[in-house]
Coordinates of C-alpha atoms and ligand atoms in Angstrom, one line a residue:
X194 CA -2.1 4.6 -4.2
X195 CA -0.5 6.7 -1.5
X196 CA 3.2 7.4 -1.6
X197 CA 5.9 7.4 1.1
X198 CA 9.2 9.2 1.1
X199 CA 11.8 9.5 3.9
X200 CA 15.2 11.0 4.2
X201 CA 17.9 11.2 6.9
X202 CA 21.4 12.4 6.4
X203 CA 23.7 15.4 6.1
X204 CA 21.4 17.4 3.7
X205 CA 18.2 19.3 4.6
X206 CA 15.2 17.1 4.2
X207 CA 12.4 19.5 3.2
X208 CA 13.2 19.8 -0.5
X209 CA 14.1 16.2 -0.8
X210 CA 10.8 15.2 0.6
X211 CA 8.8 17.6 -1.5
X212 CA 10.5 16.6 -4.7
X213 CA 10.1 13.0 -3.7
X214 CA 6.3 13.5 -3.2
X215 CA 6.1 15.2 -6.6
X216 CA 7.6 12.2 -8.2
X217 CA 5.1 9.9 -6.4
X218 CA 2.1 11.9 -7.5
X219 CA 1.4 9.5 -10.3
X220 CA 0.5 6.8 -7.8
X221 CA -2.7 8.7 -7.1
X222 CA -3.5 10.8 -4.1
X223 CA -5.7 13.6 -2.8
X224 CA -3.8 15.1 0.1
X225 CA -0.2 15.3 1.3
X226 CA 2.1 16.1 4.2
X227 CA 5.6 16.1 5.6
X228 CA 7.1 15.9 9.1
X229 CA 10.6 17.3 9.7
X230 CA 12.5 16.4 12.8
X231 CA 15.9 17.9 13.9
X232 CA 18.7 16.3 15.9
X233 CA 17.3 17.7 19.2
X234 CA 13.9 16.1 18.5
X235 CA 12.1 19.3 17.5
X236 CA 9.3 18.2 15.2
X237 CA 7.3 20.2 12.6
X238 CA 4.4 18.7 10.6
X239 CA 3.0 20.4 7.6
X240 CA 0.0 19.1 5.7
X241 CA -2.6 20.1 3.2
X242 CA -5.8 18.7 1.7
X243 CA -4.7 19.2 -1.8
X244 CA -1.8 18.8 -4.3
X245 CA 1.9 18.5 -3.5
X246 CA 2.4 22.0 -5.1
X247 CA 0.1 23.5 -2.5
X248 CA 2.0 21.6 0.2
X249 CA 5.3 22.9 -1.2
X250 CA 4.1 26.6 -1.0
X251 CA 3.0 26.1 2.5
X252 CA 6.2 24.3 3.6
X253 CA 8.5 26.7 1.9
X254 CA 6.8 29.6 3.7
X255 CA 7.7 28.0 7.0
X256 CA 11.2 28.8 8.3
X257 CA 12.0 25.3 9.6
X258 CA 14.1 22.6 8.1
X259 CA 15.9 19.5 9.4
X260 CA 18.1 16.7 8.3
X261 CA 15.5 14.1 8.8
X262 CA 11.9 13.8 7.7
X263 CA 9.1 11.7 6.3
X264 CA 6.4 12.6 3.7
X265 CA 3.3 11.1 2.3
X266 CA 0.7 11.4 -0.5
X267 CA -2.6 10.1 0.8
X268 CA -5.4 8.5 -1.2
X269 CA -8.4 8.8 1.1
X270 CA -9.9 5.6 2.5
X271 CA -10.8 6.3 6.2
X272 CA -12.0 9.9 6.3
X273 CA -12.1 12.5 3.6
X274 CA -9.1 14.1 1.9
X275 CA -8.8 16.9 4.6
X276 CA -5.7 18.4 6.2
X277 CA -6.6 16.7 9.5
X278 CA -6.7 13.3 7.8
X279 CA -3.5 13.9 5.8
X280 CA -0.4 12.1 7.0
X281 CA 2.0 12.2 8.9
X282 CA 0.1 11.3 12.1
X283 CA 1.7 11.9 15.5
X284 CA 1.3 10.2 18.8
X285 CA 3.2 11.1 22.0
X286 CA 6.6 9.6 21.1
X287 CA 6.4 9.0 17.4
X288 CA 5.2 10.3 14.1
X289 CA 4.3 8.0 11.2
X290 CA 3.2 7.8 7.6
X291 CA 1.4 4.8 6.3
X292 CA 0.2 3.2 3.1
X293 CA -2.4 0.5 3.1
X294 CA -5.4 -0.2 5.3
X295 CA -5.7 -1.3 8.9
X296 CA -8.8 -3.5 8.8
X297 CA -9.2 -3.6 12.6
X298 CA -8.8 0.1 13.1
X299 CA -12.2 0.5 14.8
X300 CA -11.3 -2.0 17.5
X301 CA -7.9 -0.4 17.9
X302 CA -9.4 3.1 18.2
X303 CA -11.7 1.9 20.9
X304 CA -9.0 0.1 22.8
X305 CA -6.5 3.0 22.5
X306 CA -9.1 5.6 23.4
X307 CA -9.9 3.6 26.5
X308 CA -6.2 3.7 27.3
X309 CA -6.1 7.5 27.2
X310 CA -5.1 8.2 23.6
X311 CA -6.9 11.1 21.8
X312 CA -7.8 10.9 18.2
X313 CA -7.7 14.1 16.0
X314 CA -8.4 12.4 12.6
X315 CA -10.8 9.9 11.1
X316 CA -7.9 7.7 9.8
X317 CA -6.8 4.2 10.5
X318 CA -3.3 5.4 10.4
X319 CA -3.7 7.4 13.6
X320 CA -4.6 4.2 15.4
X321 CA -1.4 2.6 14.1
X322 CA 0.6 5.7 15.4
X323 CA -0.9 5.4 18.9
X324 CA -0.4 1.6 18.9
X325 CA 3.3 2.0 18.0
X326 CA 3.6 4.6 20.7
X327 CA 2.0 2.3 23.3
X328 CA 4.4 -0.5 22.4
X329 CA 7.4 1.8 22.3
X330 CA 6.5 3.2 25.7
X331 CA 6.2 -0.4 27.1
X332 CA 9.2 -2.0 25.4
X333 CA 11.6 1.0 25.1
X334 CA 13.0 -0.2 21.8
X335 CA 11.8 0.8 18.3
X336 CA 12.3 -2.6 16.7
X337 CA 10.5 -4.5 19.5
X338 CA 7.8 -1.9 19.3
X339 CA 7.2 -2.3 15.6
X340 CA 7.3 -6.1 15.8
X341 CA 4.8 -6.0 18.6
X342 CA 2.5 -3.5 16.9
X343 CA 2.6 -5.6 13.8
X344 CA 1.0 -8.5 15.8
X345 CA -2.0 -6.3 16.6
X346 CA -2.4 -4.8 13.1
X347 CA -4.8 -6.6 10.7
X348 CA -4.6 -5.5 7.1
X349 CA -1.8 -4.2 4.9
X350 CA 0.7 -1.5 5.5
X351 CA 4.0 0.1 4.7
X352 CA 4.9 2.4 7.7
X353 CA 7.7 4.8 8.2
X354 CA 8.2 6.1 11.8
X355 CA 10.3 8.8 13.4
X356 CA 10.8 8.6 17.2
X357 CA 12.0 12.2 17.7
X358 CA 14.0 11.3 20.7
X359 CA 16.1 8.9 18.6
X360 CA 18.4 11.2 16.7
X361 CA 18.9 10.6 13.0
X362 CA 16.8 7.4 12.8
X363 CA 13.8 6.5 10.6
X364 CA 12.2 3.1 11.2
X365 CA 10.1 1.1 8.8
X366 CA 8.1 -2.1 8.4
X367 CA 5.9 -3.3 5.5
X368 CA 3.2 -6.0 4.8
X369 CA 1.6 -6.3 1.4
X370 CA 2.6 -2.8 0.5
X371 CA 5.6 -1.6 -1.4
X372 CA 8.5 0.2 0.4
X373 CA 12.1 0.4 -0.6
X374 CA 15.2 1.8 1.3
X375 CA 18.2 3.3 -0.4
X376 CA 21.6 4.8 0.4
X377 CA 23.7 7.6 -1.0
X378 CA 26.9 9.3 0.0
X379 CA 25.0 11.8 2.1
X380 CA 22.2 9.9 3.6
X381 CA 19.6 7.2 3.4
X382 CA 16.1 7.2 1.9
X383 CA 12.7 5.4 2.1
X384 CA 10.2 5.5 -0.8
X385 CA 7.3 3.7 -2.2
X386 CA 9.1 3.0 -5.5
X387 CA 12.4 3.5 -7.2
X388 CA 11.7 6.4 -9.6
X389 CA 11.1 8.7 -6.6
X390 CA 14.8 8.2 -5.6
X391 CA 16.6 8.1 -9.0
X392 CA 17.6 11.7 -8.7
X393 CA 19.6 10.8 -5.6
X394 CA 20.8 7.3 -5.7
X395 CA 20.5 3.9 -7.5
X396 CA 21.6 1.8 -4.5
X397 CA 18.3 0.1 -3.4
X398 CA 17.2 -2.4 -0.8
X399 CA 13.8 -4.1 -0.8
X400 CA 12.8 -5.0 2.8
X401 CA 11.0 -8.3 3.1
X402 CA 7.5 -8.7 4.5
X403 CA 7.3 -7.8 8.2
X404 CA 11.0 -7.0 8.5
X405 CA 11.9 -4.0 10.6
X406 CA 14.6 -1.8 9.2
X407 CA 16.2 1.5 10.3
X408 CA 17.8 4.1 8.1
X409 CA 20.4 6.6 9.4
X410 CA 23.0 8.7 7.6
X411 CA 25.3 5.7 7.9
X412 CA 23.0 3.4 5.9
X413 CA 20.4 0.7 6.5
X414 CA 20.2 -1.9 9.2
X415 CA 17.8 -4.8 9.5
X416 CA 16.6 -5.6 13.0
X417 CA 15.7 -9.2 13.6
X418 CA 13.1 -10.5 16.1
X419 CA 15.9 -12.1 18.2
X420 CA 17.5 -8.7 18.8
X421 CA 20.3 -9.2 16.3
X422 CA 21.1 -6.3 13.9
X423 CA 22.5 -6.7 10.4
X424 CA 24.0 -4.0 8.1
X425 CA 22.4 -4.1 4.7
X426 CA 24.3 -3.8 1.5
X427 CA 22.0 -2.3 -1.1
X428 CA 22.1 -3.4 -4.8
X429 CA 22.5 -1.1 -7.8
X430 CA 19.3 -0.8 -9.8
X431 CA 19.4 -1.1 -13.6
X432 CA 17.2 1.9 -14.0
X433 CA 18.8 5.1 -15.4
X434 CA 18.0 8.6 -14.2
X435 CA 15.7 9.4 -17.2
X436 CA 13.4 6.5 -16.2
X437 CA 11.7 8.9 -13.9
X438 CA 11.4 12.0 -16.1
X439 CA 9.4 13.0 -19.2
X440 CA 12.5 13.1 -21.3
X441 CA 11.2 16.0 -23.4
X442 CA 7.7 14.6 -23.9
X443 CA 4.6 16.7 -22.9
X444 CA 3.3 13.8 -20.8
X445 CA 4.5 10.5 -19.3
X446 CA 1.8 8.8 -21.3
X447 CA 3.2 10.1 -24.6
X448 CA 6.7 9.1 -23.5
X449 CA 5.5 5.6 -22.6
X450 CA 3.6 5.2 -25.9
X451 CA 6.8 6.0 -27.7
X452 CA 8.7 3.4 -25.6
X453 CA 6.3 0.7 -26.7
X454 CA 8.0 -0.6 -29.8
X455 CA 11.3 -1.2 -28.0
X456 CA 9.5 -2.6 -25.0
X457 CA 7.5 -5.1 -27.1
X458 CA 10.6 -6.1 -29.0
X459 CA 12.5 -6.7 -25.8
X460 CA 9.7 -8.7 -24.2
X461 CA 9.5 -11.0 -27.2
X462 CA 13.1 -11.3 -28.3
X463 CA 14.3 -12.0 -24.8
X464 CA 12.3 -15.2 -25.1
X465 CA 13.4 -16.3 -28.6
X466 CA 16.4 -18.5 -29.1
X467 CA 18.9 -18.6 -32.0
X468 CA 16.6 -21.0 -33.9
X469 CA 13.9 -18.3 -33.7
X470 CA 11.9 -20.5 -31.3
X471 CA 10.3 -19.6 -28.0
X472 CA 12.6 -20.2 -25.0
X473 CA 11.7 -19.1 -21.4
X474 CA 14.9 -20.5 -19.9
X475 CA 16.2 -17.0 -18.9
X476 CA 13.0 -16.7 -16.8
X477 CA 14.1 -19.8 -15.0
X478 CA 11.2 -21.8 -16.4
X479 CA 11.8 -25.5 -17.2
X480 CA 10.5 -27.4 -20.1
X481 CA 8.3 -29.5 -17.7
X482 CA 6.5 -26.4 -16.7
X483 CA 4.7 -26.2 -20.1
X484 CA 3.3 -29.7 -19.7
X485 CA 2.4 -29.3 -16.0
X486 CA -1.2 -28.0 -16.2
X487 CA -4.4 -28.6 -18.1
X488 CA -5.7 -25.1 -18.1
X489 CA -4.9 -21.5 -17.1
X490 CA -6.9 -19.2 -14.9
X491 CA -5.8 -15.6 -15.4
X492 CA -6.2 -13.3 -12.4
X493 CA -5.9 -9.5 -13.0
X494 CA -7.4 -6.1 -12.8
X495 CA -8.0 -3.3 -15.3
X496 CA -5.9 -3.3 -18.4
X497 CA -4.1 -6.4 -17.2
X498 CA -7.4 -8.2 -17.5
X499 CA -7.7 -6.9 -21.1
X500 CA -4.2 -8.2 -21.8
X501 CA -5.4 -11.5 -20.4
X502 CA -8.3 -11.5 -22.9
X503 CA -5.8 -11.2 -25.7
X504 CA -3.7 -13.9 -24.1
X505 CA -6.7 -16.2 -23.9
X506 CA -7.4 -15.7 -27.6
X507 CA -3.8 -16.4 -28.6
X508 CA -3.1 -19.3 -26.2
X509 CA -6.3 -21.1 -27.0
X510 CA -5.8 -20.6 -30.8
X511 CA -2.1 -21.7 -30.8
X512 CA -2.1 -24.4 -28.1
X513 CA -5.6 -25.4 -27.4
X514 CA -5.1 -24.9 -23.7
X515 CA -8.3 -23.6 -22.1
X516 CA -7.9 -20.2 -20.5
X517 CA -10.4 -18.3 -18.2
X518 CA -9.8 -14.6 -17.5
X519 CA -10.9 -13.6 -14.1
X520 CA -11.4 -10.2 -12.6
X521 CA -9.3 -10.4 -9.5
X522 CA -11.8 -8.6 -7.2
X523 CA -14.3 -11.4 -8.0
X524 CA -11.9 -14.3 -8.2
X525 CA -10.6 -13.6 -4.7
X526 CA -14.1 -14.4 -3.2
X527 CA -15.7 -16.5 -5.9
X528 CA -13.1 -18.5 -7.8
X529 CA -14.6 -20.4 -10.8
X530 CA -15.1 -24.1 -10.7
X531 CA -12.2 -25.8 -12.5
X532 CA -11.5 -29.2 -14.0
X533 CA -8.0 -30.7 -13.9
X534 CA -4.8 -29.0 -12.9
X535 CA -5.0 -25.3 -13.4
X536 CA -2.2 -22.8 -13.5
X537 CA -3.2 -19.6 -11.7
X538 CA -1.6 -16.8 -13.7
X539 CA -1.6 -13.3 -12.1
X540 CA -0.9 -10.4 -14.4
X541 CA 0.0 -7.0 -12.9
X542 CA 2.2 -4.1 -14.1
X543 CA 2.8 -2.9 -10.5
X544 CA 2.9 -6.3 -8.9
X545 CA 1.1 -4.8 -5.9
X546 CA -2.6 -4.6 -6.9
X547 CA -4.4 -5.7 -3.7
X548 CA -7.1 -7.8 -5.4
X549 CA -4.6 -9.5 -7.8
X550 CA -2.4 -10.4 -4.8
X551 CA -5.3 -11.7 -2.8
X552 CA -6.4 -13.8 -5.9
X553 CA -3.0 -15.3 -6.2
X554 CA -2.9 -16.1 -2.5
X555 CA -6.3 -17.8 -2.7
X556 CA -5.1 -19.9 -5.7
X557 CA -2.0 -20.9 -3.8
X558 CA -3.9 -21.8 -0.7
X559 CA -6.1 -24.1 -2.9
X560 CA -3.0 -25.9 -4.1
X561 CA -2.8 -24.5 -7.7
X562 CA 0.6 -23.9 -9.2
X563 CA 1.1 -20.2 -9.7
X564 CA 2.9 -17.9 -12.1
X565 CA 2.9 -14.1 -12.6
X566 CA 3.5 -11.7 -15.4
X567 CA 4.9 -8.6 -13.7
X568 CA 6.7 -5.4 -14.5
X569 CA 7.9 -4.2 -11.1
X570 CA 10.8 -6.3 -10.1
X571 CA 10.6 -7.7 -6.6
X572 CA 7.1 -6.5 -6.0
X573 CA 4.7 -8.5 -3.7
X574 CA 3.1 -10.6 -6.4
X575 CA 6.5 -11.3 -8.0
X576 CA 7.7 -12.6 -4.7
X577 CA 4.8 -14.8 -3.9
X578 CA 4.2 -16.5 -7.3
X579 CA 5.9 -19.8 -7.9
X580 CA 7.5 -18.4 -11.0
X581 CA 7.7 -14.9 -12.4
X582 CA 7.9 -13.7 -16.0
X583 CA 9.1 -10.1 -16.0
X584 CA 7.8 -7.9 -18.8
X585 CA 10.8 -5.5 -18.6
X586 CA 8.7 -2.5 -19.6
X587 CA 10.6 -0.2 -17.3
X588 CA 9.0 2.3 -14.9
X589 CA 5.5 3.3 -16.0
X590 CA 4.4 6.6 -14.5
X591 CA 1.2 7.7 -16.4
X592 CA -1.8 6.3 -14.6
X593 CA -3.2 4.9 -17.8
X594 CA -1.0 2.0 -18.8
X595 CA 0.3 1.7 -22.3
X596 CA 3.7 0.0 -22.5
X597 CA 2.8 -2.0 -19.4
X598 CA -0.2 -3.4 -21.2
X599 CA 1.7 -4.0 -24.5
X600 CA 4.4 -5.9 -22.8
X601 CA 1.9 -8.1 -20.9
X602 CA 0.3 -8.9 -24.3
X603 CA 3.7 -9.6 -25.9
X604 CA 4.6 -12.0 -23.1
X605 CA 1.3 -13.8 -23.3
X606 CA 1.7 -14.2 -27.1
X607 CA 5.1 -15.7 -26.5
X608 CA 3.6 -18.1 -23.9
X609 CA 1.0 -19.1 -26.5
X610 CA 3.7 -19.9 -29.1
X611 CA 5.7 -21.8 -26.5
X612 CA 2.7 -23.8 -25.3
X613 CA 1.9 -24.6 -29.0
X614 CA 5.4 -25.9 -29.6
X615 CA 5.6 -27.8 -26.3
X616 CA 2.2 -29.5 -26.8
X617 CA 2.7 -30.2 -30.5
X618 CA -0.1 -28.0 -31.8
X619 CA 2.3 -25.7 -33.6
X620 CA 5.0 -26.7 -36.1
X621 CA 8.5 -25.2 -35.6
X622 CA 8.5 -23.2 -38.8
X623 CA 5.1 -21.7 -38.0
X624 CA 6.4 -20.9 -34.5
X625 CA 9.5 -19.2 -35.9
X626 CA 7.3 -17.2 -38.3
X627 CA 5.2 -16.0 -35.3
X628 CA 8.3 -15.2 -33.3
X629 CA 9.6 -13.1 -36.1
X630 CA 6.3 -11.3 -36.6
X631 CA 6.1 -10.5 -32.8
X632 CA 9.6 -9.4 -32.3
X633 CA 10.3 -7.6 -35.6
X634 CA 7.1 -6.7 -37.5
X635 CA 4.9 -5.7 -34.7
X636 CA 7.4 -3.2 -33.1
X637 CA 8.0 -1.7 -36.5
X638 CA 4.3 -1.3 -37.1
X639 CA 3.7 0.2 -33.7
X640 CA 6.5 2.7 -34.5
X641 CA 4.9 3.5 -37.8
X642 CA 1.5 4.2 -36.0
X643 CA 3.2 6.4 -33.5
X644 CA 4.7 8.4 -36.3
X645 CA 1.2 9.1 -37.7
X646 CA 0.0 11.1 -34.7
X647 CA -1.2 14.0 -36.9
X648 CA -3.5 11.7 -38.8
X649 CA -4.9 10.3 -35.6
X650 CA -5.4 13.8 -34.2
X651 CA -7.8 14.4 -37.1
X652 CA -9.8 11.3 -36.1
X653 CA -9.9 12.7 -32.6
X654 CA -11.2 16.1 -33.6
X655 CA -14.2 14.5 -35.3
X656 CA -15.3 12.7 -32.1
X657 CA -13.9 14.9 -29.3
X658 CA -17.3 16.3 -28.2
X659 CA -19.0 12.9 -27.9
X660 CA -20.8 12.0 -24.7
X661 CA -20.6 8.3 -25.5
X662 CA -18.4 6.3 -27.8
X663 CA -18.5 2.6 -28.7
X664 CA -15.8 0.3 -29.8
X665 CA -16.6 -2.8 -31.8
X666 CA -14.6 -5.7 -33.3
X667 CA -14.6 -9.4 -33.9
X668 CA -12.0 -12.1 -33.3
X669 CA -8.7 -10.6 -32.0
X670 CA -10.3 -7.1 -32.3
X671 CA -12.8 -8.0 -29.6
X672 CA -10.3 -8.1 -26.7
X673 CA -8.5 -5.2 -28.3
X674 CA -11.7 -3.1 -28.2
X675 CA -12.0 -3.6 -24.4
X676 CA -8.6 -2.0 -23.8
X677 CA -9.3 0.8 -26.4
X678 CA -12.5 1.7 -24.6
X679 CA -10.9 1.7 -21.1
X680 CA -8.1 3.9 -22.3
X681 CA -10.6 6.5 -23.7
X682 CA -12.8 6.7 -20.6
X683 CA -9.8 6.7 -18.2
X684 CA -8.2 9.8 -19.6
X685 CA -10.8 11.7 -21.5
X686 CA -13.9 11.0 -19.3
X687 CA -15.9 10.1 -22.4
X688 CA -18.3 7.3 -21.6
X689 CA -17.3 4.3 -23.6
X690 CA -18.1 0.7 -24.0
X691 CA -16.7 -2.2 -26.0
X692 CA -18.7 -4.9 -27.7
X693 CA -18.2 -7.9 -29.9
X694 CA -19.5 -6.4 -33.1
X695 CA -22.1 -9.1 -33.5
X696 CA -23.5 -8.3 -30.0
X697 CA -24.3 -4.6 -30.7
X698 CA -27.7 -5.4 -32.1
X699 CA -28.7 -7.3 -29.0
X700 CA -29.4 -4.1 -27.1
X701 CA -26.8 -1.3 -27.4
X702 CA -27.8 -0.5 -31.0
X703 CA -30.8 1.2 -29.5
X704 CA -28.4 3.9 -28.3
X705 CA -27.0 4.6 -31.7
X706 CA -28.6 7.7 -33.3
X707 CA -27.5 10.5 -35.6
X708 CA -23.8 11.2 -35.0
X709 CA -23.2 8.5 -32.3
X710 CA -19.5 7.7 -32.7
X711 CA -18.5 4.1 -33.1
X712 CA -15.0 3.0 -33.6
X713 CA -14.8 -0.2 -35.7
X714 CA -11.7 -2.3 -35.5
X715 CA -11.2 -4.7 -38.5
X716 CA -7.8 -6.4 -38.6
X717 CA -8.6 -10.0 -39.3
X718 CA -9.7 -10.8 -42.9
X719 CA -11.7 -13.8 -41.7
X720 CA -14.3 -11.3 -40.2
X721 CA -14.2 -8.5 -42.8
X722 CA -17.6 -9.5 -44.3
X723 CA -19.2 -9.7 -40.9
X724 CA -17.7 -6.4 -39.8
X725 CA -18.9 -4.7 -42.9
X726 CA -22.4 -5.9 -42.0
X727 CA -22.2 -4.7 -38.5
X728 CA -20.9 -1.3 -39.6
X729 CA -23.8 -1.0 -42.0
X730 CA -26.2 -1.6 -39.1
X731 CA -24.6 1.3 -37.3
X732 CA -24.5 3.7 -40.2
X733 CA -28.1 2.9 -41.1
X734 CA -29.0 4.5 -37.7
X735 CA -26.9 7.6 -38.4
X736 CA -23.9 6.4 -36.4
X737 CA -20.5 8.0 -37.2
X738 CA -18.0 5.3 -37.9
X739 CA -14.3 5.6 -37.4
X740 CA -12.9 2.6 -39.2
X741 CA -9.5 1.3 -38.0
X742 CA -8.7 -1.5 -40.4
X743 CA -5.8 -3.2 -42.1
X744 CA -4.9 -2.3 -45.7
X745 CA -6.7 -5.4 -47.1
X746 CA -10.1 -4.3 -45.8
X747 CA -12.2 -4.0 -49.0
X748 CA -13.6 -0.6 -50.0
X749 CA -13.0 1.1 -46.6
X750 CA -14.4 4.4 -47.8
X751 CA -17.8 2.8 -48.2
X752 CA -17.8 2.0 -44.4
X753 CA -15.9 4.6 -42.5
X754 CA -16.8 8.2 -42.0
X755 CA -13.2 8.5 -41.1
X756 CA -10.6 5.9 -41.8
X757 CA -7.2 4.9 -40.3
X758 CA -5.4 2.2 -42.2
X759 CA -3.1 -0.1 -40.3
X760 CA -0.4 -2.2 -41.9
X761 CA -1.4 -5.8 -42.5
X762 CA -0.2 -7.8 -39.4
X763 CA -0.4 -11.3 -38.1
X764 CA -4.0 -11.1 -36.9
X765 CA -3.3 -12.8 -33.6
X766 CA -0.9 -10.0 -32.6
X767 CA -2.9 -7.2 -34.2
X768 CA -4.3 -5.9 -30.8
X769 CA -0.8 -4.6 -30.2
X770 CA -1.1 -2.4 -33.2
X771 CA -4.7 -1.4 -33.1
X772 CA -4.5 -0.6 -29.3
X773 CA -1.5 1.6 -30.0
X774 CA -3.6 3.6 -32.5
X775 CA -6.4 3.9 -29.9
X776 CA -4.0 4.9 -27.1
X777 CA -3.0 7.9 -29.3
X778 CA -6.6 8.5 -30.2
X779 CA -7.6 8.6 -26.5
X780 CA -4.6 10.8 -25.7
X781 CA -5.5 13.3 -28.4
X782 CA -9.2 13.4 -27.4
X783 CA -8.1 13.9 -23.7
X784 CA -5.9 16.8 -24.8
X785 CA -8.6 18.4 -26.9
X786 CA -11.0 18.2 -23.9
X787 CA -8.4 19.7 -21.6
X788 CA -8.0 16.7 -19.3
X789 CA -5.0 16.0 -17.1
X790 CA -3.7 13.1 -19.1
X791 CA -1.2 11.7 -16.7
X792 CA -3.3 12.1 -13.6
X793 CA -7.0 11.3 -14.4
X794 CA -9.4 12.2 -11.7
X795 CA -10.2 9.6 -9.0
X796 CA -7.8 7.1 -10.4
X797 CA -4.6 5.7 -9.0
X798 CA -1.7 3.9 -10.7
X799 CA -1.1 1.4 -8.0
X800 CA -4.3 0.1 -6.4
X801 CA -3.2 -1.3 -3.0
X802 CA -6.7 -1.3 -1.4
X803 CA -9.7 -3.4 -2.2
Ligands
LIG905 C1 -5.1 0.6 -12.0 C2 -4.4 1.3 -13.1 C3 -4.7 0.5 -14.4 C4 -4.2 -0.9 -14.2 C5 -4.8 -1.6 -13.0 C6 -4.2 -2.9 -12.7 O1 -6.5 0.7 -12.1 O2 -4.9 2.6 -13.3 O3 -4.0 1.1 -15.5 O4 -4.5 -1.6 -15.4 O5 -4.7 -0.8 -11.9 O6 -2.8 -2.6 -12.3 P1 -1.7 -3.6 -12.3 O7 -0.5 -2.9 -11.7 O8 -2.1 -4.8 -11.4 O9 -1.4 -4.0 -13.7

């Protein structure tokens, strides 16, 4: 949510800022703006209440450029997505962009208004701008001003500031919001994430919480509270330039779906030793860790919760360790009662989801050991958890997660195998078989599914005009169905729900009438008879059944109006395969309905507000 970009150096800033904002679009936003400031302090702010392309047309029509500037994509919280509310926001001696939320903005607005500041927007950010200005006027030093302002600010923020009178400098501070700095041969940058900068540099620095930094053409400096200044030496990121482009695919989502087999393979095989047994030593996790808790509380949002549901199934089956899956926005205020020593396990692709971070902090404050499954290296949740398991999915740009989810599931499956071995519920040869299945068979099957896109498109054509669509399944297909359903509604705007197949008749069956589409997942032979019965109930009411089943499902043509046959997999890991098929199904339906696949309306990739 929201994106920040900043540049200062020997090049002109306007194009760098506009290109940077375009590459941050995926984070979700509804208005945008830039501020350019030349060496003499002349400042020009250009904003618009719409897309970055509109901002670019407006900015390019203005004959002003400079070697220093900040830009922002705003996802409205305080005040609508208007030009007046778009960032940057200026005060007398500074102009700022801000991600996050200032919780005490009303008090600050009153206080600053009484002190003579005039507000021209409804935003919390403008209060931060005036506050920084007030402190700068009083203290005469940007670092002191930012540290002092931070003491008054309640909430979360990543802020970039230009003081026009201070030539060539851009200042920044962050708390609970992502912000990185970077250097290149011809200047320095600020951004909300690495992909926005890969076209310019791979030399990255991640400022710590509440650390004031300054970028100039010469590089990055860190300004300590005691007045000392340190030069920062950035580190080279592993990410290549193509990490941030579509690489020939029509959409990032499609590219990321295609990256799944490799991503799953890496996430699993990275944790398998030469005896084909699970081994988390490269994550820095000791053997004792696996014996150090009685149960696991998963804390997550969105698809990460659905990955957690698969994880619960696998971990409880393989290791008998009780797992609860908690929606982070609820957990953070009402954590469940627990018995014994519980590991709080946060799952987050971005590592910056506000509710998940708050849930993790609550668990920590209550004395629980914590761990996190994270994709974004060095993100807030990764920094705060006692131990981190990185999924290694690489940058995920499409709002709807695909490889992010798949790698979370792969890591959770590996944790299940590891816990089973560690606690003696899983024999070594069975663990090795499961490791082989997860690291070799599953990636191959997901590849095969991706190669059958034409077949899946036919399934999509049959249901594309639906107003409502239901997913049903049993056993491992039950948590899989939740993710399939979310994927569909996120990107195609078709109303969808997921049910344990046996639950349908307890209410929702009343909604099934002639032609109502129901996608039935059947990947575990233990439930085939029961699934067949549930499908009959749907068809008896005229429902249109898309059957997605493994090749051992008996007489599929008697059950499915359309059928997609999956290779027979280890049932525990089958969600990775069936969800891949449904990701493509959702993608095709979204295309047929003319939806903006990578940027679904109202949604943001990185949800940094409550
Ligand atoms: C947003 C995204 C979802 C994602 C959820 C949790 O809602 O659109 O795709 O599952 O946030 O994100 P996280 O980064 O914590 O996994």
